[in-house]
């Protein structure tokens, strides 16, 4: 798979102000469909309303049937969340010379002589990789943008190394933070030309590229399986999961689909897909907006800018049930 450019955008900062509000529902036109047609997505908007503090209504409640007045309720104070723009926190481009800011590229190629570690209980840990992604490196280097076959996988984490505040990681492994928080967005431009595997496949599909998201605790320890005492070592059973933003599910497949895997959650995918981009690039977005994940194909003119307004992000993730290239997934607790 060839990656042309990718950007990660962080959770916006927020501020609060007091207002007197009621809940009026309005329809906001959103331009989302691939054919450019407008569709309407209902959104809840808090609008100010006024309460009278002067008028009263006679109410006959007393035993002697004499009326008395009950004042109308005073305005209640509610908090309306005002969200700032989204800002880019990491960026990568494969345009020569390849550059990466805020990102580190790794693979399970740990070598104590260069980076990472190895033992017979857990195998190779994460390590830094060379620009081709297929050999261990002693330091973090920018990816050159081209994975030769499906036999080569890389892991992209932040450029921040684990410290005392980082959840458990394998001793002596090359360990970095991922991106925490319930609101985050990832944008990628890529293409998926056909390249059959060169070796014996080793149980892997040939010519089947994919783009996955994992809880960072999984690659820092062990993605699958148990230790030599048959004790599970990853956090799959305690809430960690995997979101396959897009993947090809068979040798040389042409349809890319999205799927979520998480024990105790709604698992699986939907009937949506996009055609594998061969000989040309495609832009794609994956947005976490609790309690959902949105995965969608972007227009080729979409700009990977340094910032994005919250309104623009809301329009981006506004779900269109008639779109075949826009999927919405529930995260759950």
mmCIF file of C-alpha atoms in Angstrom:
data_model
loop_
_atom_site.group_PDB
_atom_site.id
_atom_site.type_symbol
_atom_site.label_atom_id
_atom_site.label_comp_id
_atom_site.label_asym_id
_atom_site.label_seq_id
_atom_site.Cartn_x
_atom_site.Cartn_y
_atom_site.Cartn_z
ATOM 1 C CA UNK A 1 0.000 0.000 0.000
ATOM 2 C CA UNK A 2 1.270 3.453 -0.852
ATOM 3 C CA UNK A 3 0.642 6.284 1.592
ATOM 4 C CA UNK A 4 0.840 9.758 0.118
ATOM 5 C CA UNK A 5 0.046 11.957 3.109
ATOM 6 C CA UNK A 6 -1.528 11.597 6.529
ATOM 7 C CA UNK A 7 -2.480 13.961 9.320
ATOM 8 C CA UNK A 8 -3.751 13.481 12.851
ATOM 9 C CA UNK A 9 -5.964 16.121 14.449
ATOM 10 C CA UNK A 10 -6.411 16.319 18.209
ATOM 11 C CA UNK A 11 -9.378 17.004 20.469
ATOM 12 C CA UNK A 12 -10.331 20.681 20.479
ATOM 13 C CA UNK A 13 -10.114 22.756 23.622
ATOM 14 C CA UNK A 14 -13.419 23.800 25.138
ATOM 15 C CA UNK A 15 -14.788 26.646 27.230
ATOM 16 C CA UNK A 16 -18.079 27.167 29.033
ATOM 17 C CA UNK A 17 -20.437 30.115 29.395
ATOM 18 C CA UNK A 18 -23.765 30.537 31.163
ATOM 19 C CA UNK A 19 -26.982 31.033 29.251
ATOM 20 C CA UNK A 20 -30.679 30.498 29.679
ATOM 21 C CA UNK A 21 -31.756 27.862 27.205
ATOM 22 C CA UNK A 22 -34.435 25.542 26.041
ATOM 23 C CA UNK A 23 -34.045 22.707 23.591
ATOM 24 C CA UNK A 24 -35.344 23.570 20.117
ATOM 25 C CA UNK A 25 -34.675 21.072 17.327
ATOM 26 C CA UNK A 26 -33.776 22.459 13.928
ATOM 27 C CA UNK A 27 -32.646 20.968 10.648
ATOM 28 C CA UNK A 28 -29.206 21.843 9.345
ATOM 29 C CA UNK A 29 -28.493 21.198 5.636
ATOM 30 C CA UNK A 30 -25.298 19.184 5.205
ATOM 31 C CA UNK A 31 -23.464 18.656 1.906
ATOM 32 C CA UNK A 32 -22.130 15.108 2.224
ATOM 33 C CA UNK A 33 -23.291 12.837 -0.570
ATOM 34 C CA UNK A 34 -20.764 11.775 -3.211
ATOM 35 C CA UNK A 35 -23.033 13.092 -5.970
ATOM 36 C CA UNK A 36 -23.035 16.540 -4.364
ATOM 37 C CA UNK A 37 -26.739 16.542 -3.481
ATOM 38 C CA UNK A 38 -27.863 18.197 -0.282
ATOM 39 C CA UNK A 39 -29.410 16.137 2.465
ATOM 40 C CA UNK A 40 -30.708 17.292 5.822
ATOM 41 C CA UNK A 41 -29.284 16.034 9.088
ATOM 42 C CA UNK A 42 -31.279 16.938 12.223
ATOM 43 C CA UNK A 43 -29.172 18.442 14.984
ATOM 44 C CA UNK A 44 -30.066 19.602 18.459
ATOM 45 C CA UNK A 45 -29.299 23.263 19.041
ATOM 46 C CA UNK A 46 -29.770 25.123 22.316
ATOM 47 C CA UNK A 47 -31.460 28.465 21.790
ATOM 48 C CA UNK A 48 -32.026 31.242 24.350
ATOM 49 C CA UNK A 49 -35.580 31.733 25.510
ATOM 50 C CA UNK A 50 -37.158 34.280 27.855
ATOM 51 C CA UNK A 51 -39.147 33.663 31.006
ATOM 52 C CA UNK A 52 -41.490 36.263 32.485
ATOM 53 C CA UNK A 53 -40.786 37.066 36.119
ATOM 54 C CA UNK A 54 -43.675 39.519 36.427
ATOM 55 C CA UNK A 55 -46.859 37.717 35.337
ATOM 56 C CA UNK A 56 -48.561 35.454 37.844
ATOM 57 C CA UNK A 57 -51.528 33.135 37.552
ATOM 58 C CA UNK A 58 -54.356 32.869 40.120
ATOM 59 C CA UNK A 59 -54.538 29.349 41.514
ATOM 60 C CA UNK A 60 -57.378 28.182 43.793
ATOM 61 C CA UNK A 61 -55.611 25.936 46.269
ATOM 62 C CA UNK A 62 -56.448 27.113 49.785
ATOM 63 C CA UNK A 63 -59.108 25.328 51.841
ATOM 64 C CA UNK A 64 -61.189 28.522 52.015
ATOM 65 C CA UNK A 65 -61.097 28.653 48.214
ATOM 66 C CA UNK A 66 -59.366 32.032 48.298
ATOM 67 C CA UNK A 67 -57.055 32.454 45.329
ATOM 68 C CA UNK A 68 -53.375 33.070 45.771
ATOM 69 C CA UNK A 69 -50.660 33.693 43.278
ATOM 70 C CA UNK A 70 -47.790 31.358 42.345
ATOM 71 C CA UNK A 71 -44.947 33.276 40.727
ATOM 72 C CA UNK A 72 -43.739 32.039 37.385
ATOM 73 C CA UNK A 73 -40.393 30.203 37.616
ATOM 74 C CA UNK A 74 -37.239 32.243 37.423
ATOM 75 C CA UNK A 75 -34.834 31.630 34.565
ATOM 76 C CA UNK A 76 -32.637 28.587 35.125
ATOM 77 C CA UNK A 77 -28.931 28.732 34.478
ATOM 78 C CA UNK A 78 -27.581 26.123 32.062
ATOM 79 C CA UNK A 79 -24.125 25.610 30.640
ATOM 80 C CA UNK A 80 -23.630 25.541 26.893
ATOM 81 C CA UNK A 81 -20.400 23.925 25.707
ATOM 82 C CA UNK A 82 -18.529 26.084 23.235
ATOM 83 C CA UNK A 83 -15.880 24.139 21.366
ATOM 84 C CA UNK A 84 -12.770 25.611 19.823
ATOM 85 C CA UNK A 85 -11.333 24.687 16.444
ATOM 86 C CA UNK A 86 -9.536 21.392 15.946
ATOM 87 C CA UNK A 87 -5.763 21.681 15.543
ATOM 88 C CA UNK A 88 -3.257 19.404 13.860
ATOM 89 C CA UNK A 89 -0.870 17.664 16.275
ATOM 90 C CA UNK A 90 0.939 15.326 13.866
ATOM 91 C CA UNK A 91 1.645 15.228 10.141
ATOM 92 C CA UNK A 92 3.411 13.002 7.631
ATOM 93 C CA UNK A 93 4.150 13.229 3.927
ATOM 94 C CA UNK A 94 5.942 10.737 1.705
ATOM 95 C CA UNK A 95 6.851 13.416 -0.837
ATOM 96 C CA UNK A 96 10.644 13.219 -1.109
ATOM 97 C CA UNK A 97 12.257 13.785 1.225
ATOM 98 C CA UNK A 98 9.692 12.061 3.477
ATOM 99 C CA UNK A 99 8.898 14.030 6.629
ATOM 100 C CA UNK A 100 7.104 13.145 9.855
ATOM 101 C CA UNK A 101 6.175 15.455 12.731
ATOM 102 C CA UNK A 102 4.673 13.993 15.908
ATOM 103 C CA UNK A 103 4.768 10.411 14.545
ATOM 104 C CA UNK A 104 6.999 7.340 14.932
ATOM 105 C CA UNK A 105 7.055 4.309 12.623
ATOM 106 C CA UNK A 106 7.639 0.862 14.123
ATOM 107 C CA UNK A 107 7.248 -2.868 13.536
ATOM 108 C CA UNK A 108 7.642 -6.131 15.463
ATOM 109 C CA UNK A 109 11.323 -6.480 14.575
ATOM 110 C CA UNK A 110 12.878 -5.861 18.005
ATOM 111 C CA UNK A 111 16.662 -6.298 18.095
ATOM 112 C CA UNK A 112 18.580 -5.506 21.324
ATOM 113 C CA UNK A 113 21.533 -4.344 19.209
ATOM 114 C CA UNK A 114 19.500 -1.568 17.559
ATOM 115 C CA UNK A 115 16.057 -0.957 19.091
ATOM 116 C CA UNK A 116 13.518 -3.082 20.915
ATOM 117 C CA UNK A 117 14.122 -6.540 22.313
ATOM 118 C CA UNK A 118 13.603 -10.258 21.682
ATOM 119 C CA UNK A 119 12.953 -13.346 23.801
ATOM 120 C CA UNK A 120 11.454 -16.781 23.241
ATOM 121 C CA UNK A 121 8.387 -16.085 25.383
ATOM 122 C CA UNK A 122 7.070 -13.083 23.448
ATOM 123 C CA UNK A 123 9.181 -12.962 20.282
ATOM 124 C CA UNK A 124 10.203 -9.614 18.780
ATOM 125 C CA UNK A 125 8.981 -6.452 20.474
ATOM 126 C CA UNK A 126 8.227 -3.229 18.658
ATOM 127 C CA UNK A 127 11.252 -1.467 17.213
ATOM 128 C CA UNK A 128 11.967 1.487 14.976
ATOM 129 C CA UNK A 129 12.100 0.607 11.286
ATOM 130 C CA UNK A 130 13.944 1.749 8.184
ATOM 131 C CA UNK A 131 12.021 3.910 5.677
ATOM 132 C CA UNK A 132 10.929 0.776 3.749
ATOM 133 C CA UNK A 133 9.366 -0.598 6.940
ATOM 134 C CA UNK A 134 10.956 -4.039 6.584
ATOM 135 C CA UNK A 135 14.153 -3.815 8.689
ATOM 136 C CA UNK A 136 14.956 -2.710 12.235
ATOM 137 C CA UNK A 137 16.492 0.744 12.740
ATOM 138 C CA UNK A 138 18.317 2.287 15.685
ATOM 139 C CA UNK A 139 16.233 5.478 15.674
ATOM 140 C CA UNK A 140 12.894 6.818 14.494
ATOM 141 C CA UNK A 141 12.947 7.475 10.736
ATOM 142 C CA UNK A 142 10.235 8.747 8.354
ATOM 143 C CA UNK A 143 8.429 6.038 6.387
ATOM 144 C CA UNK A 144 9.057 6.278 2.627
ATOM 145 C CA UNK A 145 5.363 5.692 1.880
ATOM 146 C CA UNK A 146 5.543 2.291 0.167
ATOM 147 C CA UNK A 147 4.855 -1.148 1.688
ATOM 148 C CA UNK A 148 6.029 -3.634 -0.928
ATOM 149 C CA UNK A 149 3.600 -6.474 -0.093
ATOM 150 C CA UNK A 150 1.063 -7.531 2.543
ATOM 151 C CA UNK A 151 3.912 -9.368 4.290
ATOM 152 C CA UNK A 152 5.158 -6.036 5.666
ATOM 153 C CA UNK A 153 3.274 -4.240 8.446
ATOM 154 C CA UNK A 154 4.142 -1.046 10.284
ATOM 155 C CA UNK A 155 2.752 0.486 13.475
ATOM 156 C CA UNK A 156 2.334 4.264 13.732
ATOM 157 C CA UNK A 157 2.486 5.788 17.220
ATOM 158 C CA UNK A 158 3.160 9.271 18.548
ATOM 159 C CA UNK A 159 6.718 10.556 18.910
ATOM 160 C CA UNK A 160 6.398 10.602 22.718
ATOM 161 C CA UNK A 161 8.295 7.785 24.411
ATOM 162 C CA UNK A 162 6.662 5.961 27.312
ATOM 163 C CA UNK A 163 7.471 7.237 30.791
ATOM 164 C CA UNK A 164 6.280 6.508 34.320
ATOM 165 C CA UNK A 165 2.752 7.644 33.422
ATOM 166 C CA UNK A 166 2.498 5.278 30.458
ATOM 167 C CA UNK A 167 0.470 2.089 31.057
ATOM 168 C CA UNK A 168 2.475 -1.122 31.248
ATOM 169 C CA UNK A 169 4.799 -1.903 28.383
ATOM 170 C CA UNK A 170 7.202 -4.721 27.733
ATOM 171 C CA UNK A 171 10.610 -4.182 29.399
ATOM 172 C CA UNK A 172 13.353 -3.051 26.988
ATOM 173 C CA UNK A 173 10.839 -2.693 24.150
ATOM 174 C CA UNK A 174 10.606 0.450 22.034
ATOM 175 C CA UNK A 175 7.419 1.895 23.518
ATOM 176 C CA UNK A 176 5.586 5.096 22.642
ATOM 177 C CA UNK A 177 2.269 6.672 23.523
ATOM 178 C CA UNK A 178 -0.663 6.541 21.143
ATOM 179 C CA UNK A 179 -3.399 9.206 21.105
ATOM 180 C CA UNK A 180 -5.799 9.178 24.041
ATOM 181 C CA UNK A 181 -9.127 10.922 24.409
ATOM 182 C CA UNK A 182 -12.656 10.409 23.128
ATOM 183 C CA UNK A 183 -12.388 13.016 20.331
ATOM 184 C CA UNK A 184 -9.696 12.650 17.672
ATOM 185 C CA UNK A 185 -9.470 12.453 13.908
ATOM 186 C CA UNK A 186 -7.093 10.834 11.429
ATOM 187 C CA UNK A 187 -6.870 11.734 7.750
ATOM 188 C CA UNK A 188 -4.961 9.698 5.177
ATOM 189 C CA UNK A 189 -4.293 9.769 1.445
ATOM 190 C CA UNK A 190 -3.302 6.398 -0.016
ATOM 191 C CA UNK A 191 -3.558 3.930 -2.881
ATOM 192 C CA UNK A 192 -3.636 0.121 -2.933
ATOM 193 C CA UNK A 193 -2.042 -1.286 -6.069
ATOM 194 C CA UNK A 194 -1.777 -5.051 -6.572
ATOM 195 C CA UNK A 195 1.407 -6.699 -5.247
ATOM 196 C CA UNK A 196 1.363 -10.455 -4.501
ATOM 197 C CA UNK A 197 3.387 -11.754 -1.565
ATOM 198 C CA UNK A 198 6.937 -12.841 -2.331
ATOM 199 C CA UNK A 199 7.434 -15.520 0.332
ATOM 200 C CA UNK A 200 5.421 -18.434 1.677
ATOM 201 C CA UNK A 201 2.737 -16.105 3.138
ATOM 202 C CA UNK A 202 3.233 -17.574 6.647
ATOM 203 C CA UNK A 203 -0.516 -17.632 7.169
ATOM 204 C CA UNK A 204 -1.020 -14.094 5.867
ATOM 205 C CA UNK A 205 -3.269 -13.109 2.990
ATOM 206 C CA UNK A 206 -1.500 -12.065 -0.183
ATOM 207 C CA UNK A 207 -2.285 -8.732 -1.854
ATOM 208 C CA UNK A 208 -4.640 -7.626 0.949
ATOM 209 C CA UNK A 209 -3.604 -4.252 2.440
ATOM 210 C CA UNK A 210 -5.394 -2.833 5.478
ATOM 211 C CA UNK A 211 -5.504 0.191 7.809
ATOM 212 C CA UNK A 212 -6.205 -0.724 11.462
ATOM 213 C CA UNK A 213 -6.503 1.047 14.799
ATOM 214 C CA UNK A 214 -5.596 -0.726 18.049
ATOM 215 C CA UNK A 215 -5.579 0.307 21.681
ATOM 216 C CA UNK A 216 -1.896 1.233 22.154
ATOM 217 C CA UNK A 217 -1.559 -1.224 25.054
ATOM 218 C CA UNK A 218 -1.910 -4.105 22.581
ATOM 219 C CA UNK A 219 1.154 -3.542 20.350
ATOM 220 C CA UNK A 220 3.196 -2.437 23.376
ATOM 221 C CA UNK A 221 2.785 -5.930 24.867
ATOM 222 C CA UNK A 222 1.333 -8.644 22.630
ATOM 223 C CA UNK A 223 -1.307 -8.419 19.933
ATOM 224 C CA UNK A 224 -2.503 -12.016 19.955
ATOM 225 C CA UNK A 225 -2.049 -15.111 22.050
ATOM 226 C CA UNK A 226 -0.675 -15.939 25.492
ATOM 227 C CA UNK A 227 2.702 -16.290 27.163
ATOM 228 C CA UNK A 228 4.587 -19.582 27.544
ATOM 229 C CA UNK A 229 2.427 -20.396 30.589
ATOM 230 C CA UNK A 230 -0.698 -19.953 28.440
ATOM 231 C CA UNK A 231 -1.719 -16.794 30.300
ATOM 232 C CA UNK A 232 -3.315 -14.064 28.130
ATOM 233 C CA UNK A 233 -1.022 -11.058 27.914
ATOM 234 C CA UNK A 234 -3.016 -8.473 25.988
ATOM 235 C CA UNK A 235 -6.012 -6.440 27.141
ATOM 236 C CA UNK A 236 -8.502 -7.897 24.647
ATOM 237 C CA UNK A 237 -10.574 -9.429 27.452
ATOM 238 C CA UNK A 238 -10.685 -6.232 29.531
ATOM 239 C CA UNK A 239 -11.969 -3.704 27.017
ATOM 240 C CA UNK A 240 -9.260 -3.116 24.416
ATOM 241 C CA UNK A 241 -10.303 -3.511 20.823
ATOM 242 C CA UNK A 242 -9.517 -3.085 17.150
ATOM 243 C CA UNK A 243 -11.119 -0.912 14.503
ATOM 244 C CA UNK A 244 -10.370 -1.916 10.930
ATOM 245 C CA UNK A 245 -10.888 1.408 9.181
ATOM 246 C CA UNK A 246 -10.581 -0.352 5.832
ATOM 247 C CA UNK A 247 -9.243 -3.718 4.754
ATOM 248 C CA UNK A 248 -9.313 -6.173 1.859
ATOM 249 C CA UNK A 249 -10.617 -9.524 3.070
ATOM 250 C CA UNK A 250 -9.342 -11.895 0.383
ATOM 251 C CA UNK A 251 -6.443 -12.326 -2.008
ATOM 252 C CA UNK A 252 -6.504 -9.459 -4.507
ATOM 253 C CA UNK A 253 -9.960 -8.256 -3.383
ATOM 254 C CA UNK A 254 -11.359 -5.051 -4.886
ATOM 255 C CA UNK A 255 -13.808 -4.002 -2.155
ATOM 256 C CA UNK A 256 -12.521 -2.401 1.057
ATOM 257 C CA UNK A 257 -14.702 -2.621 4.177
ATOM 258 C CA UNK A 258 -14.721 -1.373 7.779
ATOM 259 C CA UNK A 259 -15.158 -3.621 10.836
ATOM 260 C CA UNK A 260 -15.004 -3.230 14.628
ATOM 261 C CA UNK A 261 -13.740 -5.981 16.968
ATOM 262 C CA UNK A 262 -14.229 -5.618 20.710
ATOM 263 C CA UNK A 263 -15.402 -8.161 23.264
ATOM 264 C CA UNK A 264 -18.664 -7.136 24.900
ATOM 265 C CA UNK A 265 -19.367 -4.521 22.245
ATOM 266 C CA UNK A 266 -21.420 -4.526 19.070
ATOM 267 C CA UNK A 267 -18.964 -6.241 16.732
ATOM 268 C CA UNK A 268 -18.885 -6.575 12.974
ATOM 269 C CA UNK A 269 -19.366 -4.296 9.997
ATOM 270 C CA UNK A 270 -22.020 -3.118 7.582
ATOM 271 C CA UNK A 271 -22.700 -3.535 3.873
ATOM 272 C CA UNK A 272 -20.821 -0.359 2.902
ATOM 273 C CA UNK A 273 -17.588 -0.539 0.924
ATOM 274 C CA UNK A 274 -15.412 1.454 -1.435
ATOM 275 C CA UNK A 275 -13.582 0.300 -4.527
ATOM 276 C CA UNK A 276 -9.884 -0.311 -4.034
ATOM 277 C CA UNK A 277 -7.933 2.706 -5.359
ATOM 278 C CA UNK A 278 -5.532 1.251 -7.940
ATOM 279 C CA UNK A 279 -3.226 3.575 -9.857
ATOM 280 C CA UNK A 280 -4.618 6.626 -8.078
ATOM 281 C CA UNK A 281 -4.897 7.960 -4.543
ATOM 282 C CA UNK A 282 -7.940 8.293 -2.299
ATOM 283 C CA UNK A 283 -8.542 10.420 0.795
ATOM 284 C CA UNK A 284 -10.149 8.923 3.891
ATOM 285 C CA UNK A 285 -11.100 10.077 7.404
ATOM 286 C CA UNK A 286 -11.526 8.207 10.687
ATOM 287 C CA UNK A 287 -13.095 10.330 13.442
ATOM 288 C CA UNK A 288 -13.694 9.413 17.084
ATOM 289 C CA UNK A 289 -16.648 11.392 18.466
ATOM 290 C CA UNK A 290 -17.860 9.564 21.545
ATOM 291 C CA UNK A 291 -19.812 7.321 21.586
ATOM 292 C CA UNK A 292 -19.183 6.706 17.882
ATOM 293 C CA UNK A 293 -16.492 6.225 15.254
ATOM 294 C CA UNK A 294 -17.071 7.569 11.747
ATOM 295 C CA UNK A 295 -15.207 6.175 8.731
ATOM 296 C CA UNK A 296 -15.760 7.846 5.382
ATOM 297 C CA UNK A 297 -14.300 8.488 1.954
ATOM 298 C CA UNK A 298 -13.417 12.147 1.384
ATOM 299 C CA UNK A 299 -13.639 14.243 -1.740
ATOM 300 C CA UNK A 300 -10.318 14.385 -3.601
ATOM 301 C CA UNK A 301 -10.257 18.156 -3.063
ATOM 302 C CA UNK A 302 -10.393 17.816 0.734
ATOM 303 C CA UNK A 303 -7.571 19.878 2.253
ATOM 304 C CA UNK A 304 -5.420 18.452 5.065
ATOM 305 C CA UNK A 305 -5.155 21.863 6.688
ATOM 306 C CA UNK A 306 -3.563 22.752 10.019
ATOM 307 C CA UNK A 307 -6.915 23.476 11.663
ATOM 308 C CA UNK A 308 -10.597 22.734 11.233
ATOM 309 C CA UNK A 309 -13.627 24.397 12.794
ATOM 310 C CA UNK A 310 -15.871 22.366 15.053
ATOM 311 C CA UNK A 311 -18.838 23.111 12.769
ATOM 312 C CA UNK A 312 -16.919 21.712 9.793
ATOM 313 C CA UNK A 313 -16.088 18.576 11.781
ATOM 314 C CA UNK A 314 -19.738 18.108 12.762
ATOM 315 C CA UNK A 315 -20.769 18.377 9.120
ATOM 316 C CA UNK A 316 -18.079 15.900 8.168
ATOM 317 C CA UNK A 317 -19.386 13.223 10.548
ATOM 318 C CA UNK A 318 -23.114 13.928 10.048
ATOM 319 C CA UNK A 319 -24.357 10.476 9.102
ATOM 320 C CA UNK A 320 -25.931 9.885 5.708
ATOM 321 C CA UNK A 321 -27.723 6.499 5.764
ATOM 322 C CA UNK A 322 -27.923 6.523 1.954
ATOM 323 C CA UNK A 323 -24.158 6.775 1.466
ATOM 324 C CA UNK A 324 -22.166 3.646 0.618
ATOM 325 C CA UNK A 325 -18.871 5.245 1.627
ATOM 326 C CA UNK A 326 -19.823 6.506 5.115
ATOM 327 C CA UNK A 327 -20.015 4.116 8.089
ATOM 328 C CA UNK A 328 -20.941 4.831 11.720
ATOM 329 C CA UNK A 329 -19.930 2.520 14.584
ATOM 330 C CA UNK A 330 -20.959 2.517 18.243
ATOM 331 C CA UNK A 331 -18.026 2.299 20.654
ATOM 332 C CA UNK A 332 -19.966 1.394 23.805
ATOM 333 C CA UNK A 333 -18.636 1.627 27.352
#
